[in-house]
Amino acid sequence: MTRVFSGIQPTGELHLGNHLGALRNWVRMQDTSEAVFCIVDLHALTIPKPPGEVGAATLRLGQLLLAVGLDPERCILFVQSHVREHTECAWLMECTVSFGELRRMTQFKDKSERADFISAGLFTYPALQAADILLYDTDEVPVGEDQRQHIEITRDIAERFNSRYGDTFVVPRAVIPAAGARVMDLQNPTAKMSKSSESPQGTIGVLDDPAVIEKKIKRAVTDTETEVRYDPEAKPGVSNLVSILAAATDRDPHEVAADYDRYGPLKADTAAAVIEMLRPVQERFRRLEADPAETSRLLAVGADKAREIAARTMDRARRNIGLLAD
Ligand code: AMP
Ligand code: TRP
């Protein structure tokens, strides 16, 4: 079976874009592949955080991922810092990637321009990400378009290591969803829905109250026409609502658009579908929130399984490099 690996940082709240663009696919992949999902808490440290913040955010994200449907019986779900092999392997990656390659990463350029403290970890971030992926003999990495460069550099690192020391790592490929999977900001429909949006009204949180979801969708920006059509170029606001409704009900956006001739009913049905889709997620989250020890237990089970695979890969890497056995 295809081994799939992906990671998500414990920063910010999950929104509808994360849910429709990434997490829902993760849930489906549990049944079609051997899926490994990691909460990458060490990556969150590349930007300094007050004590305790990352741990609390990690637990909350764990609860959310379980609530959306990741099932520890059908996938491996774990926390990066619980499996020490990630930092160990990251050193091997750092010694395999060049300074010049890391310097070309656009995420580093963006983030370092905005940061007032540019940690060395922010610069070597892709080496830790390569370790995450390569430790699990990963075939496919489902990620957003913004991560394409990090998967390319992971492939380059794997190939270089293999040619230096012999066959050690599987060379993975990125799996990037089609543009249709992008959810746009409700207030500014030409920008992606994101946690850093200027208007909180433009972003729907996975844990937003039904009444809040309804209000945000009712007030979503449309246009001065009245015709409902799926045409993201000419009608970004309306098309965003159509594609949210289509995604939430597993239908084709053109077909959905044909059912409506006014914006009011489109908005009402979109709100209802999103509320219905998120209701079980929110219910499961409330139950998990009431019992944090259960989530910690499930994450520990995931870490045990992950460690077994990662330790084997690290042994192979050490042996192939020819480090003196301990
Ligand atoms: P981020 O929160 O940007 O780190 O993204 C986490 C995951 O959610 C990545 O796989 C992104 O591609 C996906 N994602 C984030 N925002 C959106 C969006 N507006 N539409 C679709 N997918 C998104
Ligand atoms: N860099 C990814 C992001 O910002 C998170 C990540 C870390 C990741 N390690 C990974 C994604 C390994 C896929 C595979 O979204």
Coordinates of C-alpha atoms and ligand atoms in Angstrom, one line a residue:
M1 CA 0.0 0.0 0.0
T2 CA 1.1 3.6 -0.6
R3 CA 2.6 5.2 2.4
V4 CA 1.3 8.8 2.9
F5 CA 2.8 11.3 5.3
S6 CA 1.7 14.8 6.2
G7 CA 2.4 17.3 8.9
I8 CA 0.5 20.3 10.4
Q9 CA 1.8 23.0 12.8
P10 CA 0.0 23.6 16.1
T11 CA -0.5 27.3 15.4
G12 CA -3.8 29.1 15.1
E13 CA -7.3 27.7 14.9
L14 CA -8.4 25.4 12.1
H15 CA -10.7 27.0 9.5
L16 CA -13.0 25.8 6.7
G17 CA -10.1 26.0 4.2
N18 CA -8.0 23.6 6.3
H19 CA -11.0 21.3 6.6
L20 CA -12.1 21.2 3.0
G21 CA -8.6 21.7 1.4
A22 CA -6.6 19.3 3.6
L23 CA -8.1 17.5 6.6
R24 CA -11.0 15.9 4.8
N25 CA -8.6 14.4 2.4
W26 CA -6.5 13.1 5.2
V27 CA -9.6 11.4 6.7
R28 CA -10.3 9.7 3.3
M29 CA -6.7 8.6 2.9
Q30 CA -6.9 6.5 6.0
D31 CA -8.9 4.0 4.0
T32 CA -6.9 4.1 0.8
S33 CA -3.3 4.2 2.1
E34 CA -1.0 3.6 5.0
A35 CA -1.4 7.1 6.5
V36 CA 0.9 8.8 9.0
F37 CA 0.0 12.2 10.3
C38 CA 2.2 14.3 12.5
I39 CA 1.6 17.4 14.6
V40 CA 4.9 19.2 14.0
D41 CA 5.4 21.0 17.3
L42 CA 9.1 21.5 16.8
H43 CA 8.5 23.4 13.6
A44 CA 6.4 25.8 15.6
L45 CA 9.4 26.7 17.7
T46 CA 11.1 28.3 14.7
I47 CA 9.2 31.4 15.8
P48 CA 9.8 32.0 19.5
K49 CA 6.8 31.2 21.8
P50 CA 6.1 31.8 25.5
P51 CA 6.5 28.7 27.7
G52 CA 3.5 26.3 27.6
E53 CA 1.9 27.7 24.5
V54 CA 3.1 25.1 22.0
G55 CA 2.1 22.2 24.3
A56 CA -1.4 23.5 24.8
A57 CA -1.8 24.2 21.1
T58 CA -0.5 20.6 20.4
L59 CA -3.2 19.0 22.6
R60 CA -5.9 21.2 21.1
L61 CA -4.9 20.3 17.6
G62 CA -4.7 16.6 18.5
Q63 CA -8.3 16.9 19.8
L64 CA -9.4 18.7 16.6
L65 CA -7.7 16.1 14.3
L66 CA -9.4 13.3 16.2
A67 CA -12.7 15.2 16.0
V68 CA -12.5 15.7 12.2
G69 CA -12.2 11.9 11.9
L70 CA -8.6 10.8 12.1
D71 CA -8.8 7.4 13.7
P72 CA -5.8 6.0 15.6
E73 CA -7.0 2.5 14.5
R74 CA -6.7 3.4 10.9
C75 CA -3.7 5.8 10.8
I76 CA -0.7 6.8 12.8
L77 CA -1.3 10.1 14.5
F78 CA 1.5 11.5 16.7
V79 CA 3.5 14.5 17.9
Q80 CA 6.8 15.2 16.3
S81 CA 8.7 15.9 19.6
H82 CA 7.6 12.5 21.0
V83 CA 9.7 10.7 18.4
R84 CA 13.4 11.7 19.0
E85 CA 14.5 10.3 15.7
H86 CA 13.1 13.4 13.9
T87 CA 15.7 15.7 15.4
E88 CA 18.4 13.1 15.0
C89 CA 17.6 12.6 11.3
A90 CA 17.3 16.4 10.8
W91 CA 21.1 16.6 11.4
L92 CA 21.8 14.1 8.7
M93 CA 19.5 16.2 6.4
E94 CA 21.4 19.4 7.3
C95 CA 24.6 17.8 6.3
T96 CA 23.2 16.7 3.0
V97 CA 21.5 20.0 1.9
S98 CA 23.6 23.0 1.0
F99 CA 23.4 26.5 2.4
G100 CA 22.6 27.8 -1.1
E101 CA 19.7 25.4 -1.5
L102 CA 18.2 26.5 1.8
R103 CA 18.7 30.2 1.0
R104 CA 16.5 29.8 -2.1
M105 CA 13.4 28.7 -0.1
T106 CA 10.7 31.2 -0.6
Q107 CA 9.0 30.4 2.7
F108 CA 12.3 31.4 4.5
K109 CA 12.5 34.6 2.5
D110 CA 8.9 35.5 3.4
K111 CA 9.1 34.6 7.0
S112 CA 12.5 36.1 7.7
E113 CA 11.4 39.4 6.2
R114 CA 8.5 39.5 8.8
A115 CA 10.4 38.1 11.8
D116 CA 12.3 40.3 14.2
F117 CA 14.3 37.3 15.5
I118 CA 15.5 35.1 12.6
S119 CA 16.4 31.8 14.2
A120 CA 18.8 29.4 12.6
G121 CA 15.9 26.9 12.9
L122 CA 13.8 29.0 10.6
F123 CA 16.6 28.7 8.0
T124 CA 17.0 24.9 8.5
Y125 CA 13.3 24.2 8.7
P126 CA 13.2 22.3 5.4
A127 CA 15.8 19.8 6.8
L128 CA 13.6 18.9 9.7
Q129 CA 10.6 18.6 7.3
A130 CA 12.7 16.3 5.1
A131 CA 13.5 14.2 8.2
D132 CA 9.8 14.0 9.0
I133 CA 9.0 12.6 5.6
L134 CA 12.0 10.4 4.9
L135 CA 11.9 8.6 8.2
Y136 CA 8.6 6.9 7.2
D137 CA 9.6 5.6 3.7
T138 CA 6.9 8.0 2.4
D139 CA 5.6 7.6 -1.2
E140 CA 3.2 10.6 -1.2
V141 CA 3.0 13.9 0.7
P142 CA -0.4 15.6 0.5
V143 CA 0.3 19.3 1.0
G144 CA -0.8 22.7 -0.3
E145 CA 0.8 24.5 -3.2
D146 CA 2.9 26.6 -0.8
Q147 CA 4.8 23.5 0.3
R148 CA 5.8 22.3 -3.2
Q149 CA 9.3 23.7 -2.9
H150 CA 9.9 21.9 0.5
I151 CA 8.9 18.6 -1.1
E152 CA 11.3 19.2 -4.0
I153 CA 14.2 19.9 -1.7
T154 CA 13.2 16.7 0.3
R155 CA 13.5 14.7 -2.9
D156 CA 16.9 16.3 -3.7
I157 CA 18.2 15.5 -0.2
A158 CA 16.9 11.9 -0.5
E159 CA 18.6 11.4 -3.9
R160 CA 21.9 12.9 -2.8
F161 CA 22.0 10.9 0.4
N162 CA 21.2 7.7 -1.5
S163 CA 24.0 8.4 -4.1
R164 CA 26.5 9.2 -1.3
Y165 CA 25.8 6.3 1.0
G166 CA 23.7 3.8 -1.0
D167 CA 20.0 3.2 -1.1
T168 CA 18.6 4.4 2.2
F169 CA 15.5 6.7 1.7
V170 CA 12.4 6.4 -0.5
V171 CA 12.1 9.4 -2.7
P172 CA 8.7 10.9 -2.1
R173 CA 6.4 12.9 -4.4
A174 CA 4.0 15.8 -3.5
V175 CA 0.3 15.4 -4.0
I176 CA -1.2 18.8 -4.4
P177 CA -5.0 19.2 -4.7
A178 CA -6.5 20.9 -7.7
A179 CA -7.2 24.7 -7.4
G180 CA -10.9 23.9 -6.8
A181 CA -10.0 22.7 -3.3
R182 CA -9.1 26.3 -2.4
V183 CA -11.5 28.0 -0.1
M184 CA -11.4 31.8 -0.4
D185 CA -12.0 34.6 2.2
L186 CA -15.7 35.4 2.5
Q187 CA -15.0 39.1 2.7
N188 CA -12.1 39.2 0.2
P189 CA -12.8 36.3 -2.2
T190 CA -9.7 36.8 -4.3
A191 CA -7.5 35.9 -1.3
K192 CA -7.3 32.4 0.3
M193 CA -9.2 31.9 3.5
S194 CA -6.4 32.0 6.1
K195 CA -5.7 32.3 9.8
S196 CA -3.9 35.6 9.2
S197 CA -6.9 37.2 7.4
E198 CA -7.5 40.8 8.2
S199 CA -11.2 40.3 8.7
P200 CA -12.3 37.6 11.1
Q201 CA -15.7 37.8 9.3
G202 CA -14.0 36.3 6.2
T203 CA -12.9 33.1 7.9
I204 CA -15.1 30.3 9.2
G205 CA -13.5 28.4 12.2
V206 CA -14.2 24.7 12.4
L207 CA -15.4 25.4 15.9
D208 CA -17.5 28.4 15.1
D209 CA -21.1 28.4 16.5
P210 CA -23.8 27.6 14.0
A211 CA -25.3 31.1 14.5
V212 CA -21.9 32.7 13.7
I213 CA -21.4 30.5 10.6
E214 CA -24.8 31.6 9.4
K215 CA -24.1 35.3 9.9
K216 CA -20.7 35.1 8.2
I217 CA -22.1 33.4 5.1
K218 CA -25.1 35.7 4.9
R219 CA -22.7 38.7 4.9
A220 CA -20.3 37.1 2.4
V221 CA -19.2 39.5 -0.4
T222 CA -20.9 38.7 -3.7
D223 CA -21.3 41.1 -6.6
T224 CA -23.9 43.5 -8.1
E225 CA -25.3 41.0 -10.6
T226 CA -28.0 38.6 -9.5
E227 CA -27.1 35.5 -11.6
V228 CA -25.7 32.4 -9.9
R229 CA -22.9 31.0 -12.0
Y230 CA -19.7 29.1 -11.2
D231 CA -17.1 31.4 -12.7
P232 CA -14.2 32.0 -10.2
E233 CA -12.6 34.7 -12.5
A234 CA -15.6 36.9 -13.1
K235 CA -17.6 36.1 -10.0
P236 CA -15.2 35.1 -7.2
G237 CA -17.5 35.7 -4.2
V238 CA -20.5 33.7 -5.6
S239 CA -18.2 31.0 -7.0
N240 CA -16.6 30.6 -3.6
L241 CA -20.0 30.0 -2.0
V242 CA -21.0 27.6 -4.8
S243 CA -17.7 25.6 -4.4
I244 CA -18.1 25.5 -0.6
L245 CA -21.6 24.2 -0.9
A246 CA -20.5 21.7 -3.6
A247 CA -17.6 20.5 -1.4
A248 CA -19.8 20.2 1.7
T249 CA -22.3 18.1 -0.2
D250 CA -19.9 16.2 -2.5
R251 CA -21.3 17.6 -5.7
D252 CA -20.0 19.3 -8.8
P253 CA -19.9 23.1 -8.6
H254 CA -21.5 23.7 -12.0
E255 CA -24.4 21.4 -11.1
V256 CA -24.9 23.2 -7.8
A257 CA -24.9 26.6 -9.5
A258 CA -27.6 25.5 -11.9
D259 CA -30.0 24.9 -8.9
Y260 CA -30.0 28.6 -7.9
D261 CA -31.2 31.8 -9.5
R262 CA -30.8 34.1 -6.5
Y263 CA -28.1 34.7 -3.9
G264 CA -30.3 34.5 -0.9
P265 CA -31.2 30.8 -1.1
L266 CA -27.6 29.9 -2.2
K267 CA -26.3 31.5 1.0
A268 CA -29.0 29.9 3.2
D269 CA -28.2 26.4 1.8
T270 CA -24.4 26.9 2.0
A271 CA -24.7 27.9 5.6
A272 CA -26.9 24.9 6.4
A273 CA -24.6 22.5 4.6
V274 CA -21.5 23.9 6.4
I275 CA -23.2 23.8 9.8
E276 CA -24.4 20.2 9.1
M277 CA -20.9 19.1 8.0
L278 CA -19.3 20.6 11.1
R279 CA -21.9 19.6 13.7
P280 CA -20.5 16.1 14.3
V281 CA -16.9 17.5 14.4
Q282 CA -17.9 20.0 17.0
E283 CA -19.7 17.4 19.1
R284 CA -16.7 15.1 19.1
F285 CA -14.4 18.0 19.9
R286 CA -16.5 18.9 23.0
R287 CA -16.3 15.3 24.2
L288 CA -12.5 15.1 23.7
E289 CA -12.1 18.5 25.3
A290 CA -13.7 17.2 28.5
D291 CA -11.2 14.4 28.8
P292 CA -7.7 15.6 27.8
A293 CA -6.1 12.4 29.1
E294 CA -7.8 10.3 26.4
T295 CA -6.2 12.4 23.6
S296 CA -2.8 12.2 25.3
R297 CA -3.2 8.5 25.5
L298 CA -4.1 8.2 21.8
L299 CA -1.2 10.4 20.8
A300 CA 1.2 8.2 22.9
V301 CA -0.1 5.1 21.1
G302 CA 0.6 6.9 17.8
A303 CA 4.1 7.8 18.9
D304 CA 4.9 4.2 19.8
K305 CA 4.0 3.1 16.3
A306 CA 5.8 6.0 14.6
R307 CA 9.0 5.3 16.7
E308 CA 9.2 1.7 15.6
I309 CA 9.3 2.8 11.9
A310 CA 11.5 5.8 12.5
A311 CA 14.1 3.8 14.5
R312 CA 14.4 1.2 11.8
T313 CA 15.1 3.9 9.2
M314 CA 17.6 5.7 11.4
D315 CA 19.5 2.3 11.9
R316 CA 19.6 1.9 8.2
A317 CA 21.0 5.5 7.7
R318 CA 23.6 5.0 10.4
R319 CA 24.7 1.7 9.0
N320 CA 24.9 3.0 5.5
I321 CA 26.9 6.1 6.5
G322 CA 29.2 3.7 8.4
L323 CA 29.1 5.4 11.8
L324 CA 30.8 3.3 14.4
A325 CA 28.2 1.0 16.0
D326 CA 27.5 1.8 19.7
Ligands
AMP1 P1 -1.9 26.3 6.9 O1 -2.9 26.6 8.0 O2 -1.8 27.4 5.9 O3 -0.5 25.8 7.4 O4 -2.4 25.1 6.1 C1 -2.6 23.8 6.6 C2 -3.3 23.0 5.4 O5 -4.5 23.5 5.0 C3 -2.4 22.9 4.1 O6 -2.5 21.7 3.5 C4 -3.1 24.0 3.2 O7 -2.9 23.7 1.9 C5 -4.5 23.8 3.6 N1 -5.2 25.1 3.5 C6 -5.0 26.3 4.2 N2 -5.8 27.3 3.8 C7 -6.6 26.8 2.8 C8 -7.6 27.3 2.0 N3 -8.1 28.6 2.1 N4 -8.2 26.5 1.1 C9 -7.8 25.2 0.9 N5 -6.8 24.6 1.7 C10 -6.2 25.4 2.6
TRP2 N1 5.9 22.9 6.5 C1 4.5 22.3 6.6 C2 3.5 23.5 6.6 O1 3.9 24.6 7.0 C3 4.3 21.5 7.8 C4 5.1 20.2 7.8 C5 6.2 19.9 8.5 C6 4.9 19.1 6.9 N2 6.7 18.7 8.2 C7 5.9 18.2 7.2 C8 4.0 18.9 5.8 C9 6.1 17.0 6.5 C10 4.2 17.7 5.1 C11 5.2 16.7 5.5 O2 2.4 23.4 6.3

